[in-house]
XYZ file of C-alpha atoms in Angstrom:
343
model
C 47.436 12.893 12.327
C 45.586 16.007 10.821
C 46.505 15.224 7.987
C 45.042 11.501 8.178
C 41.860 12.794 9.906
C 41.422 15.205 6.682
C 41.286 12.507 4.505
C 39.279 10.516 6.225
C 36.712 13.591 6.640
C 36.639 14.058 2.582
C 36.150 10.536 2.035
C 33.108 10.601 4.761
C 32.176 13.571 2.834
C 32.462 12.405 -0.674
C 30.681 9.001 0.126
C 29.197 8.672 3.376
C 26.599 11.448 3.115
C 25.593 10.241 -0.411
C 24.601 6.493 0.679
C 22.470 5.501 3.037
C 23.983 4.082 6.304
C 24.153 -0.180 6.621
C 21.660 -1.326 9.209
C 21.475 -4.119 11.132
C 19.031 -6.784 10.139
C 15.929 -7.043 12.145
C 15.727 -10.199 14.614
C 12.715 -9.448 16.606
C 9.526 -7.209 16.595
C 7.538 -5.797 19.514
C 3.548 -5.154 19.062
C 2.151 -2.495 21.312
C -1.702 -2.441 21.065
C -3.064 1.668 20.663
C -6.474 0.730 19.777
C -8.887 -1.752 19.888
C -12.983 -1.784 18.927
C -15.013 -4.181 16.868
C -14.310 -2.478 13.389
C -11.793 -4.422 10.426
C -9.273 -1.593 9.765
C -7.315 -1.968 5.943
C -6.718 1.374 5.230
C -4.080 3.337 7.558
C -1.945 6.558 6.225
C 0.657 8.395 8.539
C -0.106 11.972 8.247
C 2.629 13.775 10.209
C 1.969 13.231 13.873
C -1.219 11.484 12.847
C -2.275 8.041 11.911
C -5.375 8.579 9.771
C -7.723 5.266 9.231
C -10.993 4.043 7.633
C -12.652 0.980 8.603
C -16.054 -0.833 8.202
C -19.588 0.017 9.703
C -18.739 3.803 8.257
C -16.126 4.112 11.040
C -12.996 6.566 10.344
C -10.534 8.430 12.772
C -6.882 9.441 13.353
C -4.259 8.363 16.147
C -1.994 10.780 17.830
C 1.207 9.337 17.459
C 2.506 11.610 20.136
C -0.137 10.565 22.614
C -1.852 7.944 21.202
C -5.328 9.273 21.642
C -7.801 7.971 19.108
C -10.061 10.567 17.710
C -12.971 8.370 16.269
C -16.186 9.570 13.974
C -18.594 7.620 11.659
C -20.546 8.265 8.364
C -24.244 6.949 7.552
C -25.288 7.331 4.061
C -28.794 6.860 3.088
C -29.039 4.734 6.573
C -26.433 2.594 5.288
C -23.014 2.388 7.260
C -20.103 2.405 4.320
C -17.362 -0.287 4.132
C -13.922 1.660 4.121
C -10.782 0.123 2.331
C -9.053 2.852 0.982
C -7.795 6.304 2.450
C -5.165 8.901 1.029
C -4.082 12.499 1.666
C -2.767 15.512 -0.181
C -1.337 18.449 2.250
C -4.640 19.681 3.023
C -7.260 16.665 2.918
C -7.798 13.592 3.836
C -9.724 11.260 1.326
C -11.443 7.707 1.964
C -13.370 5.736 -0.379
C -15.849 2.604 0.118
C -16.220 -0.776 -1.693
C -19.293 -1.957 -3.478
C -22.338 0.133 -4.843
C -22.675 2.841 -4.196
C -18.792 3.576 -3.958
C -18.571 6.873 -1.867
C -15.657 8.943 -2.269
C -15.357 11.315 0.401
C -12.881 14.300 1.290
C -12.430 16.473 4.091
C -14.886 19.759 3.565
C -15.814 22.940 5.269
C -15.254 22.896 9.196
C -13.466 19.463 8.839
C -16.373 17.544 7.839
C -16.643 14.575 5.091
C -18.013 15.956 1.883
C -18.669 13.400 -0.732
C -17.298 14.106 -4.233
C -18.046 10.752 -6.197
C -20.558 8.348 -6.025
C -20.829 5.325 -8.371
C -23.777 2.840 -8.664
C -23.793 -0.700 -10.355
C -23.777 -4.328 -10.045
C -19.823 -5.038 -10.445
C -19.054 -1.807 -8.658
C -15.757 -2.449 -6.060
C -12.747 -0.239 -5.258
C -10.074 -1.122 -3.878
C -7.322 1.449 -2.948
C -6.369 4.675 -3.778
C -3.481 7.204 -3.366
C -2.135 10.727 -4.754
C 1.000 11.459 -7.009
C 0.873 15.076 -5.660
C -1.458 17.838 -3.980
C -3.525 17.729 -6.783
C -3.192 14.722 -8.910
C -4.303 11.206 -7.750
C -5.693 7.874 -8.369
C -7.810 5.026 -7.195
C -8.501 1.670 -8.869
C -11.582 -0.581 -8.664
C -12.942 -4.039 -9.901
C -13.573 -4.595 -13.873
C -16.628 -2.989 -14.726
C -17.979 -2.725 -18.609
C -15.253 -4.503 -19.978
C -11.936 -2.555 -18.281
C -10.252 -2.196 -14.755
C -12.103 0.576 -12.899
C -9.502 3.927 -12.745
C -10.369 6.994 -11.458
C -8.347 10.193 -11.632
C -8.458 13.564 -9.909
C -6.292 16.898 -11.468
C -8.044 19.445 -9.033
C -6.957 18.383 -5.847
C -9.933 15.571 -5.141
C -12.858 18.196 -5.608
C -13.868 16.119 -8.848
C -12.855 12.808 -10.181
C -13.484 11.075 -13.230
C -13.420 7.249 -14.819
C -10.685 6.773 -17.229
C -12.973 4.994 -20.392
C -12.361 1.900 -21.594
C -11.016 2.933 -24.723
C -7.954 4.521 -23.119
C -6.837 1.194 -21.047
C -5.332 -2.135 -22.247
C -7.676 -4.454 -23.277
C -9.631 -6.207 -20.033
C -9.194 -9.726 -18.909
C -13.009 -10.816 -17.427
C -13.495 -10.708 -13.680
C -9.983 -8.957 -13.347
C -9.856 -6.746 -10.339
C -7.643 -5.774 -7.461
C -8.139 -7.011 -3.811
C -9.011 -4.728 -1.278
C -6.932 -6.141 1.326
C -4.596 -3.207 2.271
C -4.777 -0.446 0.365
C -1.448 -1.147 -1.763
C -2.487 -2.236 -4.754
C -1.465 1.339 -6.060
C 2.332 2.402 -6.113
C 3.232 5.983 -7.277
C 6.629 7.424 -7.711
C 7.235 10.439 -9.445
C 4.856 10.400 -12.517
C 4.972 6.562 -12.462
C 1.971 4.436 -11.372
C 1.986 0.360 -10.838
C -1.461 -1.213 -10.212
C -1.298 -5.128 -9.330
C -4.234 -6.996 -10.431
C -6.006 -10.403 -9.820
C -4.767 -11.595 -12.545
C -1.165 -11.424 -11.344
C -0.934 -8.369 -13.963
C 0.816 -4.656 -13.411
C -0.822 -1.755 -14.952
C 2.005 0.553 -15.425
C 1.405 4.582 -16.241
C 4.726 6.809 -16.594
C 2.564 9.942 -17.298
C 0.033 10.071 -13.938
C -2.569 7.775 -15.597
C -2.578 9.404 -19.071
C -1.622 6.601 -20.991
C -1.228 2.816 -19.781
C 0.224 -0.700 -20.518
C 0.276 -3.697 -19.274
C 3.691 -5.553 -17.652
C 3.584 -9.439 -16.983
C 4.640 -11.150 -13.903
C 5.311 -15.009 -12.847
C 2.971 -14.408 -9.693
C 0.050 -16.744 -9.890
C -3.413 -15.788 -10.738
C -5.169 -18.813 -12.016
C -7.775 -18.627 -9.316
C -10.220 -16.104 -8.351
C -8.755 -15.979 -4.822
C -4.775 -15.962 -6.050
C -2.773 -13.312 -7.251
C -0.862 -10.099 -6.214
C -2.602 -8.701 -3.172
C 0.463 -5.795 -2.321
C 3.118 -4.195 -4.192
C 5.394 -1.449 -2.925
C 8.429 0.491 -4.748
C 11.493 1.726 -3.096
C 12.234 4.082 -5.487
C 11.313 4.053 -9.600
C 13.559 0.884 -10.062
C 13.238 -1.440 -7.390
C 9.864 -2.917 -6.446
C 8.275 -6.059 -4.770
C 4.860 -7.582 -5.329
C 3.503 -10.200 -3.148
C 0.258 -12.283 -2.687
C -0.808 -15.898 -2.557
C -4.061 -17.683 -1.556
C -6.188 -16.501 1.409
C -7.614 -19.577 1.205
C -4.728 -21.672 1.186
C -2.473 -19.300 2.963
C 0.185 -21.879 3.724
C 1.020 -22.122 -0.340
C 4.163 -20.351 -0.847
C 4.955 -21.534 -4.438
C 4.958 -18.464 -7.328
C 3.837 -15.753 -4.899
C 6.875 -13.460 -4.323
C 8.850 -11.268 -7.144
C 11.160 -8.639 -7.280
C 11.898 -6.056 -10.056
C 14.784 -3.911 -10.447
C 14.057 -1.844 -13.640
C 10.938 -0.408 -12.895
C 8.640 -3.345 -13.425
C 9.578 -4.566 -17.173
C 10.737 -7.525 -15.564
C 10.412 -9.260 -12.962
C 11.637 -12.753 -11.107
C 10.357 -14.680 -8.212
C 11.576 -14.685 -4.728
C 11.908 -17.349 -2.244
C 9.398 -19.479 -4.525
C 8.504 -22.816 -2.651
C 9.697 -21.233 0.886
C 7.760 -19.234 3.304
C 6.320 -16.790 3.690
C 3.085 -17.836 2.202
C -0.013 -15.452 1.682
C 0.190 -12.073 2.729
C -1.921 -8.902 2.355
C 0.548 -6.300 2.393
C 4.353 -5.646 1.586
C 6.405 -2.419 2.306
C 10.378 -1.455 1.941
C 11.811 -0.765 4.956
C 13.117 2.964 4.754
C 16.463 4.097 4.648
C 17.378 0.079 3.869
C 18.821 0.269 -0.259
C 15.942 -1.266 -1.231
C 17.113 -4.772 0.680
C 15.074 -4.811 3.730
C 11.215 -5.772 3.226
C 8.303 -6.411 5.789
C 5.223 -8.762 4.648
C 2.117 -9.154 6.907
C -1.115 -10.572 7.017
C -3.371 -12.776 9.067
C -0.357 -15.275 9.021
C 1.883 -13.065 10.881
C 5.136 -10.775 10.485
C 7.679 -11.771 8.368
C 10.645 -9.644 7.084
C 14.129 -10.097 4.607
C 16.980 -8.429 4.778
C 18.088 -9.656 1.044
C 15.684 -7.940 -1.030
C 13.396 -11.077 -0.518
C 15.455 -13.766 -1.192
C 15.216 -15.512 2.545
C 12.624 -14.447 4.713
C 12.248 -15.091 8.508
C 8.868 -14.809 10.919
C 9.223 -12.314 13.306
C 5.823 -12.611 15.080
C 2.283 -14.536 14.650
C 0.169 -11.378 15.122
C -2.149 -10.914 12.977
C -2.510 -7.499 10.623
C -3.913 -6.248 7.212
C -1.803 -3.438 6.394
C 1.246 -1.646 7.844
C 3.278 1.861 6.746
C 6.481 2.890 8.000
C 7.152 5.862 9.913
C 10.535 5.752 10.064
C 13.371 2.727 9.557
C 12.711 1.015 12.854
C 8.811 1.980 13.794
C 5.504 1.123 11.767
C 1.913 1.084 12.711
C -0.098 -2.071 11.645
C -4.053 -2.189 11.219
C -6.209 -5.317 11.210
C -9.588 -6.680 12.446
C -10.533 -4.861 15.875
C -7.342 -2.899 15.901
C -4.229 -0.729 15.269
C -0.573 -1.186 16.590
C 2.589 0.157 17.046
C 5.247 -1.926 15.844
C 9.186 -1.486 17.085
C 11.621 -3.425 15.077
C 14.878 -4.361 16.398
């Protein structure tokens, strides 16, 4: 009896501890509103025990995830209220970036006040998403300007930012940009970065933005309202991209794709099957890259088989979400932030 127990213990130590536990697929989601106001929120990040966010009307703030207490602030720039759709953070600072001209990038400054660290003006200036590789190196992406995609890099913890010259980027496509729908156009893993565009192309760097090449996907990107709206990578190999056309949200043709080789090749999933348009997609933590949640103003959809089949869990409308663990996520959208409990 003792011998059998020892064998079982060894097996568990050798195999169980190195594998993620198999989870029961979700069948429902409970939506609990924790903040409501007349603002549009497309950028959120979980920072320890807080959920940081930025919105239109110059509004930004945080939610204490233990008490749901909301702290609000607002920025006025030369009499105008910036429209924020990108946020990110390091181990010491919070960042937020506004969309149109002038694009304004703020970081936490002295005494907790937001400090302007980058400003860009111009007819075609429009920024879409932002993230960090580590505490020193970060990246932001904007629509094409002067012949190439706008990519900003910082190497000093966000104190200063520079735009990558067009000669150091792949040749641009006319009108190519990135949808500022959920702050999920960029994903980083290790030194790698993937940027999804409106033309359904993916810009890929394996050295923190020093060099780039373009990866093709089968997702539709023929019209200005079509393309990849969001992408996520579970690890350096398994990734998912989703989009569609927000003006035709029921269309589910060629709007979802998966990769298992780091983005070198992509294959369509659930083609001509729901869900249609979604603005944000995220892998469920601890799911071996098999479980995926996609949301948009059309509701919340879920897959337990790496995107081959989906079910709608809720019709609640949101723009973006982030997982806190493998059953709890936070979502934001028009006028609200909510806690999502998946069961």
